[in-house]
Coordinates of C-alpha atoms in Angstrom, one line a residue:
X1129 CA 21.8 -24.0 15.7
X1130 CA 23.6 -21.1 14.6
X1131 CA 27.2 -20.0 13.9
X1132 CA 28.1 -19.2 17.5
X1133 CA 27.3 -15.4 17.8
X1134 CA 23.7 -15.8 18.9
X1135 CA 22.9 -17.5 21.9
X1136 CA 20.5 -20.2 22.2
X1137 CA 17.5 -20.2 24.5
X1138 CA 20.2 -22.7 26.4
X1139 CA 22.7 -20.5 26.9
X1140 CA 20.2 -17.9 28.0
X1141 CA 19.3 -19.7 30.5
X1142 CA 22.7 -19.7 32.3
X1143 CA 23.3 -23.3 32.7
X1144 CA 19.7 -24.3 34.1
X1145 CA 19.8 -27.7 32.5
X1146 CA 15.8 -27.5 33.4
X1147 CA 15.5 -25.1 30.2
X1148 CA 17.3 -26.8 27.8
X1149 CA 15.8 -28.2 25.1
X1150 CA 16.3 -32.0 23.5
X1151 CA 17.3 -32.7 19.7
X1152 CA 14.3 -33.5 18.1
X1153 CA 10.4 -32.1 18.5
X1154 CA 10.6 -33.0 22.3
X1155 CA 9.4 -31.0 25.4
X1156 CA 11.5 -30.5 28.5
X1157 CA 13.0 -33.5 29.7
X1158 CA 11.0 -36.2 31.5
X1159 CA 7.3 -33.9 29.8
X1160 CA 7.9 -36.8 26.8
X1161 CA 6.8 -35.8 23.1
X1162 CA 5.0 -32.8 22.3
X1163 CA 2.1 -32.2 20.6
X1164 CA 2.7 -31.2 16.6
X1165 CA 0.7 -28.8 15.4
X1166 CA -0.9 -29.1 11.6
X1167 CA -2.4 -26.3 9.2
X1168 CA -5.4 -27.4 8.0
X1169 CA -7.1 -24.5 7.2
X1170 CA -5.7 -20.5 5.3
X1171 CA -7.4 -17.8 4.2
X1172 CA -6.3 -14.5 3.1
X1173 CA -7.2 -11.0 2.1
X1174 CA -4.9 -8.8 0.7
X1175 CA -4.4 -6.1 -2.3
X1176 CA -3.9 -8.7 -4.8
X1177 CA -6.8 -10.4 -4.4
X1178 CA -10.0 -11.7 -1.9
X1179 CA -8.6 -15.3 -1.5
X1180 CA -5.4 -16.8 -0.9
X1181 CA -5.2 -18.6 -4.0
X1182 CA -6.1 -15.3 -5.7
X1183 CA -2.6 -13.9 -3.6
X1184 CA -0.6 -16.6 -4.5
X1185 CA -1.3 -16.5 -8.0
X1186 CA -0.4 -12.7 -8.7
X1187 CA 2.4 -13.0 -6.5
X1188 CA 4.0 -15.7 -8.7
X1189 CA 3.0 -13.4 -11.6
X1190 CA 5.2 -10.3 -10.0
X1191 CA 1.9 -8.2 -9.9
X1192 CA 1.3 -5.3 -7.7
X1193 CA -1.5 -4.4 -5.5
X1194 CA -0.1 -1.0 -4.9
X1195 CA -2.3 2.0 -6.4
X1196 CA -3.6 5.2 -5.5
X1197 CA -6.0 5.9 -2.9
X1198 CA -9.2 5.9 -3.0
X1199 CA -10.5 5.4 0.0
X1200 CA -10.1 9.4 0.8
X1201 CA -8.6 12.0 -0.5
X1202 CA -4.7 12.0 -0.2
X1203 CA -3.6 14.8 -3.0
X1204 CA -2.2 16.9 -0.2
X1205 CA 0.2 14.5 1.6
X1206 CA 3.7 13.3 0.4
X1207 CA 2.4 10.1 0.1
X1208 CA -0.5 9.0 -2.3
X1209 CA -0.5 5.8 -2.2
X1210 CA -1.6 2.5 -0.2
X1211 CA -2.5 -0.9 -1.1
X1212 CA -6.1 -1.3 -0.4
X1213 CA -8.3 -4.7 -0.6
X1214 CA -10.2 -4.4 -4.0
X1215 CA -13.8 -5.3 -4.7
X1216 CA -14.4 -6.2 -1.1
X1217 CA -18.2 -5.8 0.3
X1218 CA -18.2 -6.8 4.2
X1219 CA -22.1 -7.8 3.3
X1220 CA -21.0 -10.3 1.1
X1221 CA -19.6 -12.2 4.4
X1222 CA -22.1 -10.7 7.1
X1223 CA -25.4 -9.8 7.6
X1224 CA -25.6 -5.7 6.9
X1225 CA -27.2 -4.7 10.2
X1226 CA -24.2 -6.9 12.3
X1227 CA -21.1 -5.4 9.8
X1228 CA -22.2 -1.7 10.6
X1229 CA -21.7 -2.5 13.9
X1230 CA -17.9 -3.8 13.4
X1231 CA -14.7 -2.1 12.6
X1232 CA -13.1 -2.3 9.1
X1233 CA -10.8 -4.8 10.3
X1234 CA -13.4 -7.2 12.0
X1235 CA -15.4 -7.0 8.8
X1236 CA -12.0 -8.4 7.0
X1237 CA -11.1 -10.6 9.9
X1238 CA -14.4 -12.6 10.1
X1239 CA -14.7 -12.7 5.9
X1240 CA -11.0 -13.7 6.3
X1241 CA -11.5 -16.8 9.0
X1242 CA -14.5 -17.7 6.6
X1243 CA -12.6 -18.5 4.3
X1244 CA -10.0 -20.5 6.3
X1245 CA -12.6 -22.3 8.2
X1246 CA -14.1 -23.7 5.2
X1247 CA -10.6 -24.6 3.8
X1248 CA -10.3 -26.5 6.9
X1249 CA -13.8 -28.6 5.9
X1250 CA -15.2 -27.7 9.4
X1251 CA -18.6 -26.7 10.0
X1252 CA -20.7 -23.7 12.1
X1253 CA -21.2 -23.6 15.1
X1254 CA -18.3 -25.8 15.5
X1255 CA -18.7 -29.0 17.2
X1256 CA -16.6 -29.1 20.6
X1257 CA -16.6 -25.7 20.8
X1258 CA -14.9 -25.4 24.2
X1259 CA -11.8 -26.6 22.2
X1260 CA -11.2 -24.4 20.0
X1261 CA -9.7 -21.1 20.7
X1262 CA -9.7 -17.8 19.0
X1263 CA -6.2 -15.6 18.5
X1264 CA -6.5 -12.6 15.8
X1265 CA -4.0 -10.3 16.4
X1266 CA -4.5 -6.5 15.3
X1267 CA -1.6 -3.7 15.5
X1268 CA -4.3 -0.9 15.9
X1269 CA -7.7 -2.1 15.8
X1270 CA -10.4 -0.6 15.1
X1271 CA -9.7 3.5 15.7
X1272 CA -11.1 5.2 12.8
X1273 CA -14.9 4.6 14.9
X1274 CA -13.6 6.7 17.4
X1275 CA -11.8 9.3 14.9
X1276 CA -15.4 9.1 12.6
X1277 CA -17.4 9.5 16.3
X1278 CA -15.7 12.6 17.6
X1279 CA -16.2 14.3 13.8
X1280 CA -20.3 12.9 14.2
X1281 CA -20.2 14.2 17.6
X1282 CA -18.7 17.6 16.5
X1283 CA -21.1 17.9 13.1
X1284 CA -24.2 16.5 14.5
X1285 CA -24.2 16.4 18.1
X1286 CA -24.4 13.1 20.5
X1287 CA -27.7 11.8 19.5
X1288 CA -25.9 11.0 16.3
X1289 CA -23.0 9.1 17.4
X1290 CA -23.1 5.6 16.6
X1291 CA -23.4 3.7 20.7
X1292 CA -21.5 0.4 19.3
X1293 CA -18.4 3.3 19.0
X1294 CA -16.7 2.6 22.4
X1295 CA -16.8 -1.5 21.2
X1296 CA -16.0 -1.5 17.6
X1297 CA -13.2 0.4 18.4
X1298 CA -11.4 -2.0 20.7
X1299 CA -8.9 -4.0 19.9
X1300 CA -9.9 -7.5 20.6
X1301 CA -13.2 -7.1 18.8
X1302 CA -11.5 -9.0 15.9
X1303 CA -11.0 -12.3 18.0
X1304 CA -14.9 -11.5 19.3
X1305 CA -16.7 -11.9 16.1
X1306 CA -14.5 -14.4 15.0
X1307 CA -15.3 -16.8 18.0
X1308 CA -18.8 -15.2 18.4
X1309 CA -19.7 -16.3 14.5
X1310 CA -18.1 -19.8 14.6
X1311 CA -18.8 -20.6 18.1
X1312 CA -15.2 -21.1 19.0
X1313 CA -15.7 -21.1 23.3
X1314 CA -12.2 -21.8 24.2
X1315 CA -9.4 -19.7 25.2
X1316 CA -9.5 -16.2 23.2
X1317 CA -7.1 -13.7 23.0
X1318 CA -5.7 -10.7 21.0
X1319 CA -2.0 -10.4 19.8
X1320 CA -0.8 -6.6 19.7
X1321 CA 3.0 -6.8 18.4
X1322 CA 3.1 -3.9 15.6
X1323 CA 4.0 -5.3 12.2
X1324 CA 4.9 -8.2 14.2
X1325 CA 1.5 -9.1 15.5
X1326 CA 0.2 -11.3 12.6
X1327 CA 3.1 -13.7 12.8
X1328 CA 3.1 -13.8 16.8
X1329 CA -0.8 -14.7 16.7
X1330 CA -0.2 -17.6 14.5
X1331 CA 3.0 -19.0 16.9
X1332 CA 1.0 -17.9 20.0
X1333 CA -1.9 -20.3 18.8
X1334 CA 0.3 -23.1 18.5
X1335 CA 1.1 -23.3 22.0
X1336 CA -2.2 -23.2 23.0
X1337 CA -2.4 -26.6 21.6
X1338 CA 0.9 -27.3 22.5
X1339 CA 0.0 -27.3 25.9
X1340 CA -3.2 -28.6 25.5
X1341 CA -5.3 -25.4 26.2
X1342 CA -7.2 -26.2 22.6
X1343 CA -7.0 -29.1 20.0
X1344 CA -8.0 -26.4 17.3
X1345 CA -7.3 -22.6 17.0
X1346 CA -8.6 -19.9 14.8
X1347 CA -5.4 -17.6 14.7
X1348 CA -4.1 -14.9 12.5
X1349 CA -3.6 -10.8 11.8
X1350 CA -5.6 -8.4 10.3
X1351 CA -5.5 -4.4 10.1
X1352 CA -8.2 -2.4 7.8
X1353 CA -6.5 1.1 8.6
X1354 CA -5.6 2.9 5.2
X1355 CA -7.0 6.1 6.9
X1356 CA -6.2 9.4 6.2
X1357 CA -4.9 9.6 10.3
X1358 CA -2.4 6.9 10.1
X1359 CA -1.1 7.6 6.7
X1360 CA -0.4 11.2 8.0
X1361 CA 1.7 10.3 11.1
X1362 CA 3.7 8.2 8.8
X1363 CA 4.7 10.5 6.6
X1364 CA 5.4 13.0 9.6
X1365 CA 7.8 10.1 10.3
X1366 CA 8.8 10.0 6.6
X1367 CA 8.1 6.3 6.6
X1368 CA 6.5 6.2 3.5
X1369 CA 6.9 5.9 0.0
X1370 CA 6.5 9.3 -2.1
X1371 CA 6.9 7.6 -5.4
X1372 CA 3.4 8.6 -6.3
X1373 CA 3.7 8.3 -10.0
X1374 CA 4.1 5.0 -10.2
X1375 CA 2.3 3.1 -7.4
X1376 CA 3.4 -0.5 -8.7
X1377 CA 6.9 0.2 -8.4
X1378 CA 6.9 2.0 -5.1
X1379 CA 7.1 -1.0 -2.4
X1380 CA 11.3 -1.9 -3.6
X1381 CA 12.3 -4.2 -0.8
X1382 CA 16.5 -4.9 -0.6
X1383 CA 16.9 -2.0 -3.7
X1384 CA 18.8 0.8 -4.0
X1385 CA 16.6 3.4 -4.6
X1386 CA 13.9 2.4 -2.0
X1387 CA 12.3 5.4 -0.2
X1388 CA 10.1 3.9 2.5
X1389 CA 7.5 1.0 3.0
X1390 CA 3.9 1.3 1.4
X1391 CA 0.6 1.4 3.8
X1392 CA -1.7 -1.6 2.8
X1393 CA -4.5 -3.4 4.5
X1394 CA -5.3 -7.1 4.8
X1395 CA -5.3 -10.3 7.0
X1396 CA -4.7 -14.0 7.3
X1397 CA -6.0 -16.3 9.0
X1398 CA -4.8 -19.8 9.8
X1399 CA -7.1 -23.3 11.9
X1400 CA -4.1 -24.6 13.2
X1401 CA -4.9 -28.2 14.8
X1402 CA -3.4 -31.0 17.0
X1403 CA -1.7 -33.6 14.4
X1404 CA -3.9 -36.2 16.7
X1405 CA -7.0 -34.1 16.5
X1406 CA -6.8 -33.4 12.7
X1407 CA -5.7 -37.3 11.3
X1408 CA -8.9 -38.3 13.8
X1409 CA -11.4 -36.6 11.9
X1410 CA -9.6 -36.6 8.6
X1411 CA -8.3 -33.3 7.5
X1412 CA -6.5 -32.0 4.8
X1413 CA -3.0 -31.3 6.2
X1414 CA -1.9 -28.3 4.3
X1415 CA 1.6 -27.9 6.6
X1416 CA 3.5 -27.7 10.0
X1417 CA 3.9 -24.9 12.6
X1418 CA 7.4 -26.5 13.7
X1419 CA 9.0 -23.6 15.4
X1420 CA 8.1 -20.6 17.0
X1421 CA 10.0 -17.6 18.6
X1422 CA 9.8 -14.2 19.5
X1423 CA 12.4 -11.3 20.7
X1424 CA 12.6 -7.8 21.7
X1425 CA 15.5 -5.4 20.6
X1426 CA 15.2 -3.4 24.1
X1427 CA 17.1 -0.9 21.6
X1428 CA 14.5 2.1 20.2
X1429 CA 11.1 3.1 19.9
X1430 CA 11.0 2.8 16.1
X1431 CA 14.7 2.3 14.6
X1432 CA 15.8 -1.5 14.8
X1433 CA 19.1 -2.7 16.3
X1434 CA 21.7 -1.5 13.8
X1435 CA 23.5 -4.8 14.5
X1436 CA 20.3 -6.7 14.1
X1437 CA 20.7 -8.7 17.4
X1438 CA 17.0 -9.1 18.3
X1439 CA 16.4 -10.3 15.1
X1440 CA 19.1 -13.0 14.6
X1441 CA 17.7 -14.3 18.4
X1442 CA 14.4 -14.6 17.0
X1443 CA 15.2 -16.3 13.8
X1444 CA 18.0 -18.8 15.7
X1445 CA 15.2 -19.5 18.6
X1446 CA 12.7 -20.3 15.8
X1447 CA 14.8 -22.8 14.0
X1448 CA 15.8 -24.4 17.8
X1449 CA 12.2 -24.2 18.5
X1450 CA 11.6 -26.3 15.4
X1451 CA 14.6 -28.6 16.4
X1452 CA 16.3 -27.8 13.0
X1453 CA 19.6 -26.4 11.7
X1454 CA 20.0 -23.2 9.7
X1455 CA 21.1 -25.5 6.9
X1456 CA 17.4 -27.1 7.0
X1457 CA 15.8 -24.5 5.9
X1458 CA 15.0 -24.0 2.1
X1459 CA 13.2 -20.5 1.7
X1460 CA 13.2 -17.3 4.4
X1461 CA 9.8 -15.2 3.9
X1462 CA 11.8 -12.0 4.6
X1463 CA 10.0 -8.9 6.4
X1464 CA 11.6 -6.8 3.5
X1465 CA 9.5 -3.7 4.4
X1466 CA 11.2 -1.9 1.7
X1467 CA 12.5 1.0 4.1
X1468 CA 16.4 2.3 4.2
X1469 CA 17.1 1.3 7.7
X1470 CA 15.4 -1.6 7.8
X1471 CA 16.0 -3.9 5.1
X1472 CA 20.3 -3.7 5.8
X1473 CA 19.4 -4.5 9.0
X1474 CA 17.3 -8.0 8.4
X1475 CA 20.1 -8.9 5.9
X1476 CA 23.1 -8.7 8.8
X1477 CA 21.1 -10.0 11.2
X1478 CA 20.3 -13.3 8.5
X1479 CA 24.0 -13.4 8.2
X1480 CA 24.8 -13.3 11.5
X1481 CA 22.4 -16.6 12.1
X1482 CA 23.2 -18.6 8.8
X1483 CA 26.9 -17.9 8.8
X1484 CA 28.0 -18.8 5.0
X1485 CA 24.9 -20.7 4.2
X1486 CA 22.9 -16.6 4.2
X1487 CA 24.4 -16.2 0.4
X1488 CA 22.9 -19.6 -0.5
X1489 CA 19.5 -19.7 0.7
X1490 CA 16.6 -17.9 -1.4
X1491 CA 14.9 -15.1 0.5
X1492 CA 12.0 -12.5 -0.9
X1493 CA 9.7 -10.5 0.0
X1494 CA 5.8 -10.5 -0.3
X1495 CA 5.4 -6.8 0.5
X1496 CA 7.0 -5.7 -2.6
X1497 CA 3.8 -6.5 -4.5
X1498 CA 1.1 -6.2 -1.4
X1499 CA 2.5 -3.4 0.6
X1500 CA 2.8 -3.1 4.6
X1501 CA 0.0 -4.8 6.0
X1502 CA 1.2 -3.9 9.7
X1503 CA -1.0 -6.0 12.0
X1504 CA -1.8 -8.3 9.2
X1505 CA 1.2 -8.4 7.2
X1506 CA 2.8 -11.7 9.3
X1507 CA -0.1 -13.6 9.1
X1508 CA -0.7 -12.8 5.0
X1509 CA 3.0 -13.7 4.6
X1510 CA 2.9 -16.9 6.8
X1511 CA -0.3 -18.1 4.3
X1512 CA 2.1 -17.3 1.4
X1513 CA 4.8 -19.8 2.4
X1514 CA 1.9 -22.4 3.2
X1515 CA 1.3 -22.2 -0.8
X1516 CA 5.6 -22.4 -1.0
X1517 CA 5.6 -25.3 0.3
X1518 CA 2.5 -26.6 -1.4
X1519 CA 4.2 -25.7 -4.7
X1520 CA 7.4 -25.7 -4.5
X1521 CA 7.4 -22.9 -5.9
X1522 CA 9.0 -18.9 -4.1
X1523 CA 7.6 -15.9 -5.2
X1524 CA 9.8 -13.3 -6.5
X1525 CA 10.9 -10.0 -4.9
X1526 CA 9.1 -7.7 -7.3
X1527 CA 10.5 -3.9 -8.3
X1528 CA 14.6 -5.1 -7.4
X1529 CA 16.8 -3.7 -9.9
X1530 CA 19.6 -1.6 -8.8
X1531 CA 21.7 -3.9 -5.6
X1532 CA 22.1 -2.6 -3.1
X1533 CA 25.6 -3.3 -1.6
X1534 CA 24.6 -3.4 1.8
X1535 CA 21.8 -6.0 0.9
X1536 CA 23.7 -9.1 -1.4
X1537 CA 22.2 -12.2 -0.7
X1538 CA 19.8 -13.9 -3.1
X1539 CA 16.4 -11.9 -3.1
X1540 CA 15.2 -14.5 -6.2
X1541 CA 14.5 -10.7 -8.3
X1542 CA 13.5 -12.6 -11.4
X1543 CA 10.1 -14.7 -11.5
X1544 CA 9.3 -17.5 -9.9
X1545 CA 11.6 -19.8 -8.8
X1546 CA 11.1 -23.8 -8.3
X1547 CA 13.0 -24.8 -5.7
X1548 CA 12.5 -28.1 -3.4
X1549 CA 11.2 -26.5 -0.1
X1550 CA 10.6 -28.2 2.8
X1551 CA 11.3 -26.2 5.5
X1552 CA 10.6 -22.1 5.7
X1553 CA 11.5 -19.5 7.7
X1554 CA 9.2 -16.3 7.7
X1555 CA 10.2 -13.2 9.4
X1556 CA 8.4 -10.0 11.1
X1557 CA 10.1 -7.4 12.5
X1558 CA 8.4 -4.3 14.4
X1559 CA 8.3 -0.7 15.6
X1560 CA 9.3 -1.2 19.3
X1561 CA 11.6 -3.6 18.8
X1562 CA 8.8 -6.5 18.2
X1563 CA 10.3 -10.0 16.9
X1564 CA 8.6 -12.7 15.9
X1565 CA 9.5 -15.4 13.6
X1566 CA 7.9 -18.8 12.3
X1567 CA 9.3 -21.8 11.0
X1568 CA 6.5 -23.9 8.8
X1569 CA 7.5 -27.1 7.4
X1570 CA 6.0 -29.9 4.6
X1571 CA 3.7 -32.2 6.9
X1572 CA 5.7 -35.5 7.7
X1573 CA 4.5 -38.6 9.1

């Protein structure tokens, strides 16, 4: 599956035959055919837009969703700027005396999986509702209720403290209201992988129902935390972006003269379905999880493997996962996060899995127009090459003008580009060495 200098899951495995995989979309010998596992349903938030047609169609425009802040006040930091969802009013989606209750990012998570479920034609409370799980993935939740409690507490004394504090600020609160509003009563669970997390939800889901745990899952990423806390450790790591005066060209994934990745907000949420489950009550097949794989670099708390090693086994278990050669695939979603370090990194470790084929496949990357998402970023991204392959169509890499020697492969810098894709790989890469990688494909009978 790859060119020899990235093991397979076989290998691995030091000669147990037990956990080699077949050729083909087969389980472990003598478990016969596995279940496939269909899209049928996307939505998607983000800084260009409410909807994931919305996204789509200002990322094939090359517009940014980059601006300056004005969620607080950020005059004073090194970095100004953030992408932040526009126009969005949680009580537009839920009932104002149940959003107060919820963290930013369960207000965007449940308006999110509104929007998917109703792409995916089904109904609430769901019918069956013991099989369908819940898996929305967060990278820090909901903390700002405890940061805004302990400033209520301070100010105004206890009696003032909101009580749903200790609750709205946990982590899995996303998945709760998610599965509490659509009466999902299978398995539930929350994904907490860094900038990872949204893309390890969506593959964590599909083996739910690869195993037969679920015939339907509500899966996906979110994070809501442009917050005048988060944006300040970052730039005490001197992550971010400082090119404040112009916001739209900031986020410059694979250029020269990037300075660090740009602090959004979002999510994206995907139904995923058994392909027996969804042709049974006739769904709208909108694409294939085919492969699914994550990795840790064991390497550093925050800088990735310089030789990109964790990376490269993600990406080559993926594409074994999905029972496809590096060849196969049409399009690579890169994580492009637009930082110094990391964007190198991604591109040797691409090399190092697709051999010659690297300089001939198109790669680019979403972020360059919505920012860093973090939690949600994988999941926003994985919705994005749902609509690739839809259109056949791959969204440039915005704000990439001067090369970059150490990144030359083909970023698609200039507009749009219509390519026949079946078969995508989409890549998230996080802060503790956090891998995880998808491979979605055109639904085939």
């Amino acid at each position: 599956m790859n060119d020899g200098s990235v093991p397979s899951r076989a290998d691995c495995a030091a000669g147990d035959a037990s956990l080699e995989r077949q050729t083909g979309k087969e389980e472990l010998e003598g478990m016969g055919e596995r279940r496939r596992v269909m899209v049928t349903g996307v939505g998607t938030m983000s800084p260009l837009g409410l909807t994931l047609e919305e996204t789509w169609q200002a990322l094939l425009a090359g517009e940014s969703g980059i601006d300056t802040i004005k969620q607080f006040d950020a005059s004073d930091l090194p970095s100004q700027i953030a992408g932040e969802l526009k126009g969005f009013d949680p009580t537009d989606y839920i009932e104002y005396k149940e959003a107060r209750r919820m963290a930013r990012c369960s207000q965007v998570a449940l308006a999110t999986a509104q929007e998917a479920l109703r792409d995916a034609g089904l109904t609430v409370p769901l019918e069956r509702g013991e099989r369908v799980g819940t898996l929305i993935g967060s990278g820090v939740g909901g903390y700002e209720r405890a940061i805004e409690g302990v400033d209520t507490f301070r100010e105004r004394g206890l009696r003032r403290v909101n009580p749903f504090l200790p609750i709205s600020m946990l982590i899995n609160m996303p998945s709760h209201h998610v599965s509490n509003w659509s009466g999902a009563k299978g398995p539930i669970s929350t994904v907490v992988a860094a900038c990872a997390t949204g893309t390890q939800a969506i593959g964590e889901g599909a083996e739910h129902i690869r195993r037969g745990d679920a015939d339907v899952m509500v899966c996906g990423g979110v994070d809501a935390m442009v917050h005048f806390t988060l944006l300040v450790g970052f730039c005490a790591m001197r992550a971010l972006s400082t090119r404040n005066d112009e916001p739209e060209r900031a986020s410059r994934p694979f250029d020269a003269d990037r300075d660090g990745f740009v602090l959004s907000e979002g999510a994206g949420v995907f139904v995923l379905e058994a392909l027996d489950h969804a042709r049974a009550r006739g769904a709208s097949i909108r694409g294939e999880i085919a492969g699914y794989a994550s990795s840790s670099d064991a390497f550093h708390v925050a800088q990735p493997d310089p030789e990109g090693r964790g990376a490269s086994r993600a990406m080559a278990w993926a594409l074994e996962d999905a029972g496809i050669k590096p060849t196969d695939v049409d399009y690579i979603n890169a994580h492009g996060s637009s930082t110094p370090i990391s964007d190198p990194i991604e591109t040797v470790a691409i090399k190092r899995v697709f051999g010659d084929y690297a300089y001939g496949v198109p790669i680019s990357s979403t972020k360059s127009m919505v920012g860093h998402a973090m939690g949600g970023a994988g999941a926003i991204e994985a919705a994005v090459c749902v609509r690739t392959l839809e259109d056949s169509l791959i969204h440039p890499t915005a704000n990439l003008e001067t090369p970059d020697p150490e990144c030359d492969l083909d970023y698609v810098p200039d507009g749009p580009r219509q390519a026949d894709v079946q078969f995508v790989l989409s890549n998230s890469f996080g802060l503790g060495g956090q891998n995880a990688c998808l491979v979605l494909g055109r639904y085939r009978e």
